[in-house]
mmCIF file of the C-alpha atoms, coordinates in Angstrom:
data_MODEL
# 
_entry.id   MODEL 
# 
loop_
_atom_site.group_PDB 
_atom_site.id 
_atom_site.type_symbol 
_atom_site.label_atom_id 
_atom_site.label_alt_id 
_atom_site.label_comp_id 
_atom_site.label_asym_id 
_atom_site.label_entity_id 
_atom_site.label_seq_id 
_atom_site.pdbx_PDB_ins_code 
_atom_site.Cartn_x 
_atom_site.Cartn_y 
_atom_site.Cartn_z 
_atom_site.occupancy 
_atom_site.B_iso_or_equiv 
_atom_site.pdbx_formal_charge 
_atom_site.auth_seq_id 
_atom_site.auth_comp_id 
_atom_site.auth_asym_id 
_atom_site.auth_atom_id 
_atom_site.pdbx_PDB_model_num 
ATOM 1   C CA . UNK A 1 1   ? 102.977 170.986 110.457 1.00 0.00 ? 1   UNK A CA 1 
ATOM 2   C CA . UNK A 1 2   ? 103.930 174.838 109.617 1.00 0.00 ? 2   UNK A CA 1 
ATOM 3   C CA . UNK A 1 3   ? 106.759 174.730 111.972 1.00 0.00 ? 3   UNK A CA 1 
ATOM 4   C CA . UNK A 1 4   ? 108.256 171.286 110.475 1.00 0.00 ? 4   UNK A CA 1 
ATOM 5   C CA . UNK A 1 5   ? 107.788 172.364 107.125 1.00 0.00 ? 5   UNK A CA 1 
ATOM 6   C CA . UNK A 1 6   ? 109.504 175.363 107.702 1.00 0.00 ? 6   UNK A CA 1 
ATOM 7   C CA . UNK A 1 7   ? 112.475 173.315 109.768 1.00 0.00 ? 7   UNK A CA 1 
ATOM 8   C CA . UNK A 1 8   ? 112.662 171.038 106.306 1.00 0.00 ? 8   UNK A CA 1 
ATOM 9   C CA . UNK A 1 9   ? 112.895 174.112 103.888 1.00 0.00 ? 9   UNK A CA 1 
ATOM 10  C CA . UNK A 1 10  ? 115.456 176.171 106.118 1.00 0.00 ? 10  UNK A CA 1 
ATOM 11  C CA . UNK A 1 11  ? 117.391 172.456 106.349 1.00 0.00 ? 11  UNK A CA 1 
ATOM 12  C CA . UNK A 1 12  ? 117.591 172.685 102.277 1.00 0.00 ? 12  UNK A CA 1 
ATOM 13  C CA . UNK A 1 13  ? 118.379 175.993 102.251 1.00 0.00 ? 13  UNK A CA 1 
ATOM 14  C CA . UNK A 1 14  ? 121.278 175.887 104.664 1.00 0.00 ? 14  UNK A CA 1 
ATOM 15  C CA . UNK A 1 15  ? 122.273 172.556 102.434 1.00 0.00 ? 15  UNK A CA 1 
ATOM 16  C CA . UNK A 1 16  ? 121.980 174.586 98.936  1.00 0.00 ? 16  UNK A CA 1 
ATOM 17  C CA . UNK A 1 17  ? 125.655 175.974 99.041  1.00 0.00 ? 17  UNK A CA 1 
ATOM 18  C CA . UNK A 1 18  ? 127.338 172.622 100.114 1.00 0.00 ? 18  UNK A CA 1 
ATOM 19  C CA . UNK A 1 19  ? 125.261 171.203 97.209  1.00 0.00 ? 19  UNK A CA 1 
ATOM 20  C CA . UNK A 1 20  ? 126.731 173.783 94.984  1.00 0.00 ? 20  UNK A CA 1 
ATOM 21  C CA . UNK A 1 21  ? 130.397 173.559 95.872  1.00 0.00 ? 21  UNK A CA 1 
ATOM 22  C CA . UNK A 1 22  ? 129.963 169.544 95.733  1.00 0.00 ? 22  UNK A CA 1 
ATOM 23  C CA . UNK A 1 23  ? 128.678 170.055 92.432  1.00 0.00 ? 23  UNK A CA 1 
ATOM 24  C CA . UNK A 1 24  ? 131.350 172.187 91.361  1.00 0.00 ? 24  UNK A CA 1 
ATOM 25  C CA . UNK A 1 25  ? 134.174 169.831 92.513  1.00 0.00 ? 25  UNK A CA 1 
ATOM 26  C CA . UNK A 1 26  ? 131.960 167.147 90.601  1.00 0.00 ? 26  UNK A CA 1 
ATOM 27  C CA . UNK A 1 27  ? 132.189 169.081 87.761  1.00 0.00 ? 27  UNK A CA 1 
ATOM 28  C CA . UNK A 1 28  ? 135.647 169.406 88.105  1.00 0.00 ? 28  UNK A CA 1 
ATOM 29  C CA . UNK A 1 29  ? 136.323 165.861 88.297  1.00 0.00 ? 29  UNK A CA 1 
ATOM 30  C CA . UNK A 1 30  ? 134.716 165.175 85.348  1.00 0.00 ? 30  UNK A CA 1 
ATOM 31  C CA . UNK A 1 31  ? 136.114 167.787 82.875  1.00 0.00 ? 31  UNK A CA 1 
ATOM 32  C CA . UNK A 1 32  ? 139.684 167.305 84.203  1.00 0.00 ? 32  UNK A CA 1 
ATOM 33  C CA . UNK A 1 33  ? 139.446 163.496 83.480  1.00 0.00 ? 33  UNK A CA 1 
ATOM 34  C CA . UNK A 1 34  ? 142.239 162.219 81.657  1.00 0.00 ? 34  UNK A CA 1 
ATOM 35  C CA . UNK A 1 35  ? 141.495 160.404 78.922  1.00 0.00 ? 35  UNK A CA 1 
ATOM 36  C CA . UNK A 1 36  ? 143.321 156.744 78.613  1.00 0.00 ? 36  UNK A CA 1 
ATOM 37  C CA . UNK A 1 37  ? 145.897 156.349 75.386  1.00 0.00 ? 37  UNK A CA 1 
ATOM 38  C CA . UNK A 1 38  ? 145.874 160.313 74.531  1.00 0.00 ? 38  UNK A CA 1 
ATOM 39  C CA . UNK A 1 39  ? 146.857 163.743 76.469  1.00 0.00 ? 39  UNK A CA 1 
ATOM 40  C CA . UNK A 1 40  ? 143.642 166.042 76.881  1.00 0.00 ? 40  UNK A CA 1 
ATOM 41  C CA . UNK A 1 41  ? 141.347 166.118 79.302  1.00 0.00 ? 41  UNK A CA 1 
ATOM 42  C CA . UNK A 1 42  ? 137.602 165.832 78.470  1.00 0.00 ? 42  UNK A CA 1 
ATOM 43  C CA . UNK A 1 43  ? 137.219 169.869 79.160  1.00 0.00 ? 43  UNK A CA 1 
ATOM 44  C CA . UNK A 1 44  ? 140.439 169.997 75.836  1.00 0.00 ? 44  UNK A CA 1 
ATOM 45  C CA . UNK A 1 45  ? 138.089 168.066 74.217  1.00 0.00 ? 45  UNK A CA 1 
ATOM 46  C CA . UNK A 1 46  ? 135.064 169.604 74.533  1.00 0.00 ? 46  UNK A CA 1 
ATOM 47  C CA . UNK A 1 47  ? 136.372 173.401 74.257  1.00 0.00 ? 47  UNK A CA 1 
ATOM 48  C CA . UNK A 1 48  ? 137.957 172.447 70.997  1.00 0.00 ? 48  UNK A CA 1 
ATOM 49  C CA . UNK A 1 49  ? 137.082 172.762 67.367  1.00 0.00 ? 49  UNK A CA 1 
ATOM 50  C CA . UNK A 1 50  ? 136.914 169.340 66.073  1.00 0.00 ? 50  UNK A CA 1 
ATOM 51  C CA . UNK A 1 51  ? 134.243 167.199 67.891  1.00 0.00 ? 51  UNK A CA 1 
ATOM 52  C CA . UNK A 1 52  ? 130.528 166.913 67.232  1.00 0.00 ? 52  UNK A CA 1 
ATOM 53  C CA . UNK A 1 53  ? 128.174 166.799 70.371  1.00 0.00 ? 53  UNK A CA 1 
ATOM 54  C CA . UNK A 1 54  ? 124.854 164.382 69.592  1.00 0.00 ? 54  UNK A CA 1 
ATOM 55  C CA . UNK A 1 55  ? 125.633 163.330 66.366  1.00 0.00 ? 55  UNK A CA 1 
ATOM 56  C CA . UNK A 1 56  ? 122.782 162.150 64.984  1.00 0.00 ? 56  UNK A CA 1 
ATOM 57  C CA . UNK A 1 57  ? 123.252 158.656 62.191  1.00 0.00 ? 57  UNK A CA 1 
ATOM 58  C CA . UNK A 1 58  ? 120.857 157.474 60.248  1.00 0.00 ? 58  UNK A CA 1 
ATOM 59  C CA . UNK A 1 59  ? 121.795 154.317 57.837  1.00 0.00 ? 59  UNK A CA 1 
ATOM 60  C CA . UNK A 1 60  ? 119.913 151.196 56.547  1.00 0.00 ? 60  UNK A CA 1 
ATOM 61  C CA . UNK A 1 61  ? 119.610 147.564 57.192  1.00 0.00 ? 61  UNK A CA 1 
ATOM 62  C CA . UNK A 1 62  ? 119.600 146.420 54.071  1.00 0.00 ? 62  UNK A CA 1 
ATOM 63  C CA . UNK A 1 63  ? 119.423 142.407 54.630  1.00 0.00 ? 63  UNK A CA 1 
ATOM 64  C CA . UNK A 1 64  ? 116.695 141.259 57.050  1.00 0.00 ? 64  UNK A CA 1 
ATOM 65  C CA . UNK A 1 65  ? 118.715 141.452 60.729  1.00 0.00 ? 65  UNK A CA 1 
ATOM 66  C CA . UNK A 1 66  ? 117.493 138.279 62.780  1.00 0.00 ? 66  UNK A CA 1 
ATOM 67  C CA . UNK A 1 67  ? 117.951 137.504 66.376  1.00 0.00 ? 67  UNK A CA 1 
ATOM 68  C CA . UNK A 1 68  ? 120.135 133.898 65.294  1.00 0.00 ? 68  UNK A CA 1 
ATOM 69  C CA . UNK A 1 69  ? 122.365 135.869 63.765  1.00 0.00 ? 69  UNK A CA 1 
ATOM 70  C CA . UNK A 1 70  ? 123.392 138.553 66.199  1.00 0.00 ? 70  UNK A CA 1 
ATOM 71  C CA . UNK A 1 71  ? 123.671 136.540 68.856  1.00 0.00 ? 71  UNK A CA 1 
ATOM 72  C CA . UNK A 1 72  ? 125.621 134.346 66.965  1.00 0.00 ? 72  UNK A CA 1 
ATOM 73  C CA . UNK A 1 73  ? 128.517 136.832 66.167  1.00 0.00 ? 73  UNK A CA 1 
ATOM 74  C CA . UNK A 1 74  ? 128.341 138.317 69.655  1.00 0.00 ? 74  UNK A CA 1 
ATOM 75  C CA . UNK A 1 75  ? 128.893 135.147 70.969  1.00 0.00 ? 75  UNK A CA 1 
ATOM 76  C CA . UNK A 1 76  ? 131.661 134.354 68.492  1.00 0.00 ? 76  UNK A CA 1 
ATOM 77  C CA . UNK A 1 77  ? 133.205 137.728 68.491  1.00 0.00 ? 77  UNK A CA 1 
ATOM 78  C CA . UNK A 1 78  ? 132.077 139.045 72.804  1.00 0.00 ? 78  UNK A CA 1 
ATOM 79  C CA . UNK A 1 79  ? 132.224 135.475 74.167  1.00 0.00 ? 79  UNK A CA 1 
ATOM 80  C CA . UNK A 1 80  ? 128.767 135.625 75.147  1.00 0.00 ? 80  UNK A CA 1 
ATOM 81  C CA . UNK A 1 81  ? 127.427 132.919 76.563  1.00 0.00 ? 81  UNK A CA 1 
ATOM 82  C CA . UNK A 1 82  ? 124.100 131.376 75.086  1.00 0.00 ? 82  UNK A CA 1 
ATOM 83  C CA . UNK A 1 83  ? 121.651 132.477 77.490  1.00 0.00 ? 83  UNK A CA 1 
ATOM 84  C CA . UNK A 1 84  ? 122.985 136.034 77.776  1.00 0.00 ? 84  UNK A CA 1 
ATOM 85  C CA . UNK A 1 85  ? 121.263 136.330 73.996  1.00 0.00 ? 85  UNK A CA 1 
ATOM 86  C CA . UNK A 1 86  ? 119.041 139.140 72.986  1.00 0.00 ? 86  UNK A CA 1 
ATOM 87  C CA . UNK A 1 87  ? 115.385 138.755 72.671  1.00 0.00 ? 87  UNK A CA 1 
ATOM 88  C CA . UNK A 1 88  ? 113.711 140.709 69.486  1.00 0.00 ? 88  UNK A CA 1 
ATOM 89  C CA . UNK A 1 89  ? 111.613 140.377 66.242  1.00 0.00 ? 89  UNK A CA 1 
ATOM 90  C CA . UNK A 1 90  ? 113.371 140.106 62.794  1.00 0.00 ? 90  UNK A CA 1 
ATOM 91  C CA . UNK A 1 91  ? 114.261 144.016 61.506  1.00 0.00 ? 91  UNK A CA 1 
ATOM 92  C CA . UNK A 1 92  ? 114.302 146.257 58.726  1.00 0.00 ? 92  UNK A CA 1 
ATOM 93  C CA . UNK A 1 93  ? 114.231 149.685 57.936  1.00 0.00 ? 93  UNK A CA 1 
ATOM 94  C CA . UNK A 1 94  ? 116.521 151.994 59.197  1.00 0.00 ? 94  UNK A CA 1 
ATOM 95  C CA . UNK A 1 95  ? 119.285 152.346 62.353  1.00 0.00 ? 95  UNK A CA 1 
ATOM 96  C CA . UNK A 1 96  ? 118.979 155.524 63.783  1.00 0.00 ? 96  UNK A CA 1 
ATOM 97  C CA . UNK A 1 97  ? 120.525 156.995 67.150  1.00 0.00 ? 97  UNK A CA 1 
ATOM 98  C CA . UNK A 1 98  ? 122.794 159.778 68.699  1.00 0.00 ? 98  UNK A CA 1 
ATOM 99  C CA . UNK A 1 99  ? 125.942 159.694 69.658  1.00 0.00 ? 99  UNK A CA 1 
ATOM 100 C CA . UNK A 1 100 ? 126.732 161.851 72.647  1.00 0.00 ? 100 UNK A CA 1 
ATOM 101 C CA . UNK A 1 101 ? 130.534 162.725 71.293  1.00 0.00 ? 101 UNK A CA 1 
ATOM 102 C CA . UNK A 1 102 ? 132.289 162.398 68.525  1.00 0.00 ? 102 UNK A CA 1 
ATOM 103 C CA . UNK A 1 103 ? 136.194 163.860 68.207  1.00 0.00 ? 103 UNK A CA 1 
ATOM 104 C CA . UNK A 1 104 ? 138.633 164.237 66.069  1.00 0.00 ? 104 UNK A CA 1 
ATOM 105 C CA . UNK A 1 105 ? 142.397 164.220 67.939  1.00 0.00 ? 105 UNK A CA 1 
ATOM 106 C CA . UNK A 1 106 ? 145.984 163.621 65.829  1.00 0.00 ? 106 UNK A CA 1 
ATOM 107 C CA . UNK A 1 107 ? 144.389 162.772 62.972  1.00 0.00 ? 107 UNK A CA 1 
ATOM 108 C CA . UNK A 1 108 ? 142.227 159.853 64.789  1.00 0.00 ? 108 UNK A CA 1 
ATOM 109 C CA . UNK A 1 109 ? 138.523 159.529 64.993  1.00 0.00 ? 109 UNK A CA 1 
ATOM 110 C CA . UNK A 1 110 ? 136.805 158.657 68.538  1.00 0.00 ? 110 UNK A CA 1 
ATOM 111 C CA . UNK A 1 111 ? 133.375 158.292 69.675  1.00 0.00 ? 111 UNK A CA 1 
ATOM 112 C CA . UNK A 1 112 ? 132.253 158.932 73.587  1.00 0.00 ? 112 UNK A CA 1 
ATOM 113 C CA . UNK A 1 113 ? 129.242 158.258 75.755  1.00 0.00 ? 113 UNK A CA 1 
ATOM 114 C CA . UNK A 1 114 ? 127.869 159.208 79.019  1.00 0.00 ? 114 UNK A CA 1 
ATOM 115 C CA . UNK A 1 115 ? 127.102 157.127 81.471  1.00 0.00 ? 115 UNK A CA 1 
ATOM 116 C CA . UNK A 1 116 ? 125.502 158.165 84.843  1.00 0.00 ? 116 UNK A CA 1 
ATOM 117 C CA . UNK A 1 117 ? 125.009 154.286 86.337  1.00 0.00 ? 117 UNK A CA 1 
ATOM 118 C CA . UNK A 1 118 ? 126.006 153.804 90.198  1.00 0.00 ? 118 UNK A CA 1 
ATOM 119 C CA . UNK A 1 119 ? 128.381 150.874 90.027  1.00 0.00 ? 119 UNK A CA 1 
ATOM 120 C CA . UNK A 1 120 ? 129.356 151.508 94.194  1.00 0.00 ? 120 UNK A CA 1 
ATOM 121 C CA . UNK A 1 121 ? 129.607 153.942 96.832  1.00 0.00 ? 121 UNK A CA 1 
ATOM 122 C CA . UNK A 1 122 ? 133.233 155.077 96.379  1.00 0.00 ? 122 UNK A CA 1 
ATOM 123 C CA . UNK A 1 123 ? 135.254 156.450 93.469  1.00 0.00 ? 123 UNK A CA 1 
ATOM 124 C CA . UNK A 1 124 ? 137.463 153.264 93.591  1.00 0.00 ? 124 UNK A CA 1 
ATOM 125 C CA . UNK A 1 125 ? 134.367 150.963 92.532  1.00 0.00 ? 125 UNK A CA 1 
ATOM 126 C CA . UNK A 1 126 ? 134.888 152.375 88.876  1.00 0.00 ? 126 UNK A CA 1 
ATOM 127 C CA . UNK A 1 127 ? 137.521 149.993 88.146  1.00 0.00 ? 127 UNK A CA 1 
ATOM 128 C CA . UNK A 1 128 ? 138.212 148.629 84.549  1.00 0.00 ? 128 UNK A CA 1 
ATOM 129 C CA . UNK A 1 129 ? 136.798 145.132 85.243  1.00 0.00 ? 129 UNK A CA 1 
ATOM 130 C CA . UNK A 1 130 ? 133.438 146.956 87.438  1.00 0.00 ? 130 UNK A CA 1 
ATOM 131 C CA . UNK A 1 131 ? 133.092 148.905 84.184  1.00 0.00 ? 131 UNK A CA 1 
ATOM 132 C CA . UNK A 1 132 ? 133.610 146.175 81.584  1.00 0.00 ? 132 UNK A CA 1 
ATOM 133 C CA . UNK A 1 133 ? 131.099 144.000 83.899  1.00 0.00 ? 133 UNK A CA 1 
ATOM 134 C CA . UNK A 1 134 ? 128.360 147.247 83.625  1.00 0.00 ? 134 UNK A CA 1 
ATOM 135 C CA . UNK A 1 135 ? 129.053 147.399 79.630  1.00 0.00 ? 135 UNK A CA 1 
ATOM 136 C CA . UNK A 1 136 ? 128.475 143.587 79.630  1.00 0.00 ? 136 UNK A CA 1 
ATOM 137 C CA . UNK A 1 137 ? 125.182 142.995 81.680  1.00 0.00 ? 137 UNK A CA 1 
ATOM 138 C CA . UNK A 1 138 ? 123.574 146.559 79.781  1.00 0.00 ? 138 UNK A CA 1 
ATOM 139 C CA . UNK A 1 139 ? 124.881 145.511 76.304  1.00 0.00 ? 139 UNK A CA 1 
ATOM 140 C CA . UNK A 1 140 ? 126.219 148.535 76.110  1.00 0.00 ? 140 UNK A CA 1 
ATOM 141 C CA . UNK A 1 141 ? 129.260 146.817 74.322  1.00 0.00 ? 141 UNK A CA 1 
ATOM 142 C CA . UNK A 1 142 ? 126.544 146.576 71.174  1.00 0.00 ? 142 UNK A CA 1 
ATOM 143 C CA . UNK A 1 143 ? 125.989 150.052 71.149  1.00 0.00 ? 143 UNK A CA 1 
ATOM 144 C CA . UNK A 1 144 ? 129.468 150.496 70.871  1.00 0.00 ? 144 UNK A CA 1 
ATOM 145 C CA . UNK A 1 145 ? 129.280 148.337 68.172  1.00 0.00 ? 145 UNK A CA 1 
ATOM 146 C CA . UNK A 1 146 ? 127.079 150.064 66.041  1.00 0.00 ? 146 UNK A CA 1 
ATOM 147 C CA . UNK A 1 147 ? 128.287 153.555 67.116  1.00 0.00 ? 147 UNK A CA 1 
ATOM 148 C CA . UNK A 1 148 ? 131.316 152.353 65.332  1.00 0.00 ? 148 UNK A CA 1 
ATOM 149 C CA . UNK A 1 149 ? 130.034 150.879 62.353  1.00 0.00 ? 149 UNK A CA 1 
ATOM 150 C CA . UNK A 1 150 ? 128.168 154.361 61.677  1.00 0.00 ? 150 UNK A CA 1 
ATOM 151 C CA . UNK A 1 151 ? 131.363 156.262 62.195  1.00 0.00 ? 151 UNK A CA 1 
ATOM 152 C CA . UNK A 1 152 ? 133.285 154.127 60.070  1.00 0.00 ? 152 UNK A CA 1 
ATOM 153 C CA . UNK A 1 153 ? 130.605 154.226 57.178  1.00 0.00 ? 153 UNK A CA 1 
ATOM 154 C CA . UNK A 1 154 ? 130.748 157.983 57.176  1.00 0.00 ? 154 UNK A CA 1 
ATOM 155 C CA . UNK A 1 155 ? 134.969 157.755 57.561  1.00 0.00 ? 155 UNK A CA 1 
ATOM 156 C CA . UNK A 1 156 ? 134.548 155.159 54.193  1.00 0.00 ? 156 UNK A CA 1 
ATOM 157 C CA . UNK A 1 157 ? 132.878 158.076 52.696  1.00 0.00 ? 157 UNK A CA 1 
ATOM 158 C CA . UNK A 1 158 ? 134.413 161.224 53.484  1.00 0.00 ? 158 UNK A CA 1 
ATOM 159 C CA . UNK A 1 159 ? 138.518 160.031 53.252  1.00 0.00 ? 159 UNK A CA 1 
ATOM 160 C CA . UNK A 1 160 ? 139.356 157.621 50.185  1.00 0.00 ? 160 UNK A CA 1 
ATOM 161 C CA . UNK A 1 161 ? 142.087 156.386 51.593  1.00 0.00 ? 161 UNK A CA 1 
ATOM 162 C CA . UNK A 1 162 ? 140.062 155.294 55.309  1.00 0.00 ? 162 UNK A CA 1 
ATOM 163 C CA . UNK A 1 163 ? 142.168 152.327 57.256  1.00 0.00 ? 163 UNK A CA 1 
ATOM 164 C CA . UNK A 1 164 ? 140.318 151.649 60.707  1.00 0.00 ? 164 UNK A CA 1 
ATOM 165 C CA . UNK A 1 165 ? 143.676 150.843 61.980  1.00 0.00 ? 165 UNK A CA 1 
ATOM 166 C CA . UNK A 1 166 ? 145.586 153.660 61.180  1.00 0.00 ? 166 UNK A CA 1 
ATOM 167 C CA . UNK A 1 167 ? 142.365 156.521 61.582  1.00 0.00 ? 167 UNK A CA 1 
ATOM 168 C CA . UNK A 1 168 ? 139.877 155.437 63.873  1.00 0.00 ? 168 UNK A CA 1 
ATOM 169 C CA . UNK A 1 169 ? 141.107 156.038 67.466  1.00 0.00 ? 169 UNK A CA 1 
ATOM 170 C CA . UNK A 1 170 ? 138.722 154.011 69.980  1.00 0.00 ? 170 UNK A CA 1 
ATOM 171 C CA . UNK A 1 171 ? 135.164 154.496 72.224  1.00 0.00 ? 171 UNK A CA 1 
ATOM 172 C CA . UNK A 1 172 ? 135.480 155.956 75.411  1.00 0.00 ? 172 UNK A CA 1 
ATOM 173 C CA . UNK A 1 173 ? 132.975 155.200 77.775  1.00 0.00 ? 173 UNK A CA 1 
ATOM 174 C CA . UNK A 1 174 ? 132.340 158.261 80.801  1.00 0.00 ? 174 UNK A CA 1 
ATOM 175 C CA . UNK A 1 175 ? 131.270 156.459 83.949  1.00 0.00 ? 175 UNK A CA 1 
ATOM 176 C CA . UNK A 1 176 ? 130.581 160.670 85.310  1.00 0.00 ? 176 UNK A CA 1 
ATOM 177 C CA . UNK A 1 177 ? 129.932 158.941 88.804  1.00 0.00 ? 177 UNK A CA 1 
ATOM 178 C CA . UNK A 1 178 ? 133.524 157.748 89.288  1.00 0.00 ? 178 UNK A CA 1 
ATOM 179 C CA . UNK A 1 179 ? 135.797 160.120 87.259  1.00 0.00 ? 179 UNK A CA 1 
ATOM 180 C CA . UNK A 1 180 ? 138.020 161.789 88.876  1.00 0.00 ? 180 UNK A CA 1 
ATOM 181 C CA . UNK A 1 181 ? 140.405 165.012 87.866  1.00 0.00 ? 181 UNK A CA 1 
ATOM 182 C CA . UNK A 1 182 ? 143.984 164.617 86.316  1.00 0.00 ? 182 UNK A CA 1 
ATOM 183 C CA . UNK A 1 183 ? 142.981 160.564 86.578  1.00 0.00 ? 183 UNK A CA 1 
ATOM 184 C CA . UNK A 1 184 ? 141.772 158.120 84.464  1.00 0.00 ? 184 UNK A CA 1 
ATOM 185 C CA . UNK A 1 185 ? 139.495 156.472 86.958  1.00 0.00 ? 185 UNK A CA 1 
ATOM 186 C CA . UNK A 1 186 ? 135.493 155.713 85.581  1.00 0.00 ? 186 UNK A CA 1 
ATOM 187 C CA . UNK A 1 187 ? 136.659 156.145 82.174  1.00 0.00 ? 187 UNK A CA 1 
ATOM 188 C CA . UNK A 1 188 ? 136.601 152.963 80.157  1.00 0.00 ? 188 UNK A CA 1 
ATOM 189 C CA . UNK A 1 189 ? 138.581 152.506 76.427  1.00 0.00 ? 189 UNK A CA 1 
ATOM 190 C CA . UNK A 1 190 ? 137.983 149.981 73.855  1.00 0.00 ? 190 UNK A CA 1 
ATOM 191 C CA . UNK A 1 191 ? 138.903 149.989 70.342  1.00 0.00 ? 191 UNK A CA 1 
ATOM 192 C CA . UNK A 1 192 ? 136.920 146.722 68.921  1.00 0.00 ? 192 UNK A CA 1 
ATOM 193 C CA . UNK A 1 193 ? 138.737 144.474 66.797  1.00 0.00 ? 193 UNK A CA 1 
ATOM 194 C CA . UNK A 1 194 ? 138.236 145.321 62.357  1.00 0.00 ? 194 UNK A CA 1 
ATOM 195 C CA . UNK A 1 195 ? 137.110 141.539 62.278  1.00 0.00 ? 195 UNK A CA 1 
ATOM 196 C CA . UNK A 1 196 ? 133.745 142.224 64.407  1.00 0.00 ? 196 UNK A CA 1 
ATOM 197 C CA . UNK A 1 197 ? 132.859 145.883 62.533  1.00 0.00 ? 197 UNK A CA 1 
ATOM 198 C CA . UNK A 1 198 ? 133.263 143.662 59.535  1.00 0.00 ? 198 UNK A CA 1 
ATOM 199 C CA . UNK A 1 199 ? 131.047 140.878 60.745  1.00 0.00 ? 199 UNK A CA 1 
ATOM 200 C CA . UNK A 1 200 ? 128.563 143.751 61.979  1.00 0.00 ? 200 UNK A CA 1 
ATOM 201 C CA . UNK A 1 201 ? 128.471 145.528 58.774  1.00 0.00 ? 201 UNK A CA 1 
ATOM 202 C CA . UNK A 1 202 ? 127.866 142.272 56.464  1.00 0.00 ? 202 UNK A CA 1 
ATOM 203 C CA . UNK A 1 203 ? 124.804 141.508 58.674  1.00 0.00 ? 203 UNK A CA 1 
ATOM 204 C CA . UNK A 1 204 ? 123.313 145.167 57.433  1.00 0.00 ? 204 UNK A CA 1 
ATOM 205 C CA . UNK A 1 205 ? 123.937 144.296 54.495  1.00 0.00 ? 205 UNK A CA 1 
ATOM 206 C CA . UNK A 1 206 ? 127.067 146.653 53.571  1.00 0.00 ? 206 UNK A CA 1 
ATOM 207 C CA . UNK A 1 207 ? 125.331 149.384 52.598  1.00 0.00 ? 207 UNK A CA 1 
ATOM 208 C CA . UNK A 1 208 ? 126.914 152.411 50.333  1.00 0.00 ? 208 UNK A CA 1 
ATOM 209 C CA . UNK A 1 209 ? 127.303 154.573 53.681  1.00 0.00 ? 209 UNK A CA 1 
ATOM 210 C CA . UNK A 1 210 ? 125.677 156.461 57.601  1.00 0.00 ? 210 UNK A CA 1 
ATOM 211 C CA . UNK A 1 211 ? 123.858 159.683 56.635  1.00 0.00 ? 211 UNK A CA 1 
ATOM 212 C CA . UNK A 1 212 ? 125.244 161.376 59.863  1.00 0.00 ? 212 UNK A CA 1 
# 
């Protein structure tokens, strides 16, 4: 038992620095992604002045949200199917979340998440439709959702003048697993439609504005 444990710790050992340099050109990959619709990378992004890492939001549900109702707009709005519905008790209270990036670039506002989820073996399984299939089945394009709706209530507040068209940039999803450097593979883009933010925001109750 001695001698096989030592075997199995020399084995990691002698692995560590392949682990390291595959982590490294992991790294690399990630922070050299380019980002779909605009020029940096997510390393520009990051090692710049105007972004906000885990910004926190905070803002009310002022009308009683229901399960009907939600489902009803994402199905109108996400072409969700009727059984593909979410299952939860009436609420009230308070939204509250993080959001894992949040950037300012040419005078346009973006939000970004991380995502670590295995969607294949290979780099080339984090296609567009792979990742808009992930978003789907993890209702992930909710979050979005409401990621945006915070922004935009704190945009409404801070610039008199906000048009989502003109100042609000998109979401970019980071699928880390398949990026890959000076490429825009594993990273997903989606700038929802006004009409669904709307819809989204009347069912809170269009409050005054997101404490973020």
């Amino acid at each position: 038992a001695q001698v096989e444990n030592g075997f199995s710790h020399l084995v990691r050992a002698t692995r560590l620095p392949a682990l390291v340099d595959e982590l490294e050109i992991w790294l690399q990959d990630i922070l050299q992604g380019k980002l779909p619709g605009i020029s940096p990378t997510l390393f520009d992004i990051l090692s710049g002045q105007k972004n906000i890492k885990e910004l926190e939001f905070i803002f009310p549900i002022e009308a009683t949200l229901q399960e009907s109702a939600l489902n009803a707009l994402l199905q109108q709005h996400l072409e969700r199917a009727p059984d593909e519905g979410l299952k939860f008790e009436d609420i009230t209270g308070f939204l509250r979340g993080f959001i894992d990036l949040f950037f300012e670039h040419e005078g346009k506002y973006y939000v970004a998440d991380y995502k670590s989820n295995t969607l294949g073996g290979e780099k080339s399984d984090y296609h567009d439709a792979q990742m808009r299939h992930s978003i789907k089945h993890a209702h992930y394009d909710l979050q979005y959702l409401i990621y945006t709706v915070a922004v935009v209530k704190f945009l409404q507040n801070q610039k008199e003048d906000f048009d989502y068209e003109r100042d609000f940039g998109g979401v970019y999803y980071f699928y880390l697993r398949g990026m890959v450097a000076q490429s825009e593979n594993g990273i997903y883009f989606v700038k929802p439609d006004y009409a669904i933010i709307e819809a989204l925001m009347a069912l809170f109750g269009e409050s005054l504005g997101a404490i973020l």
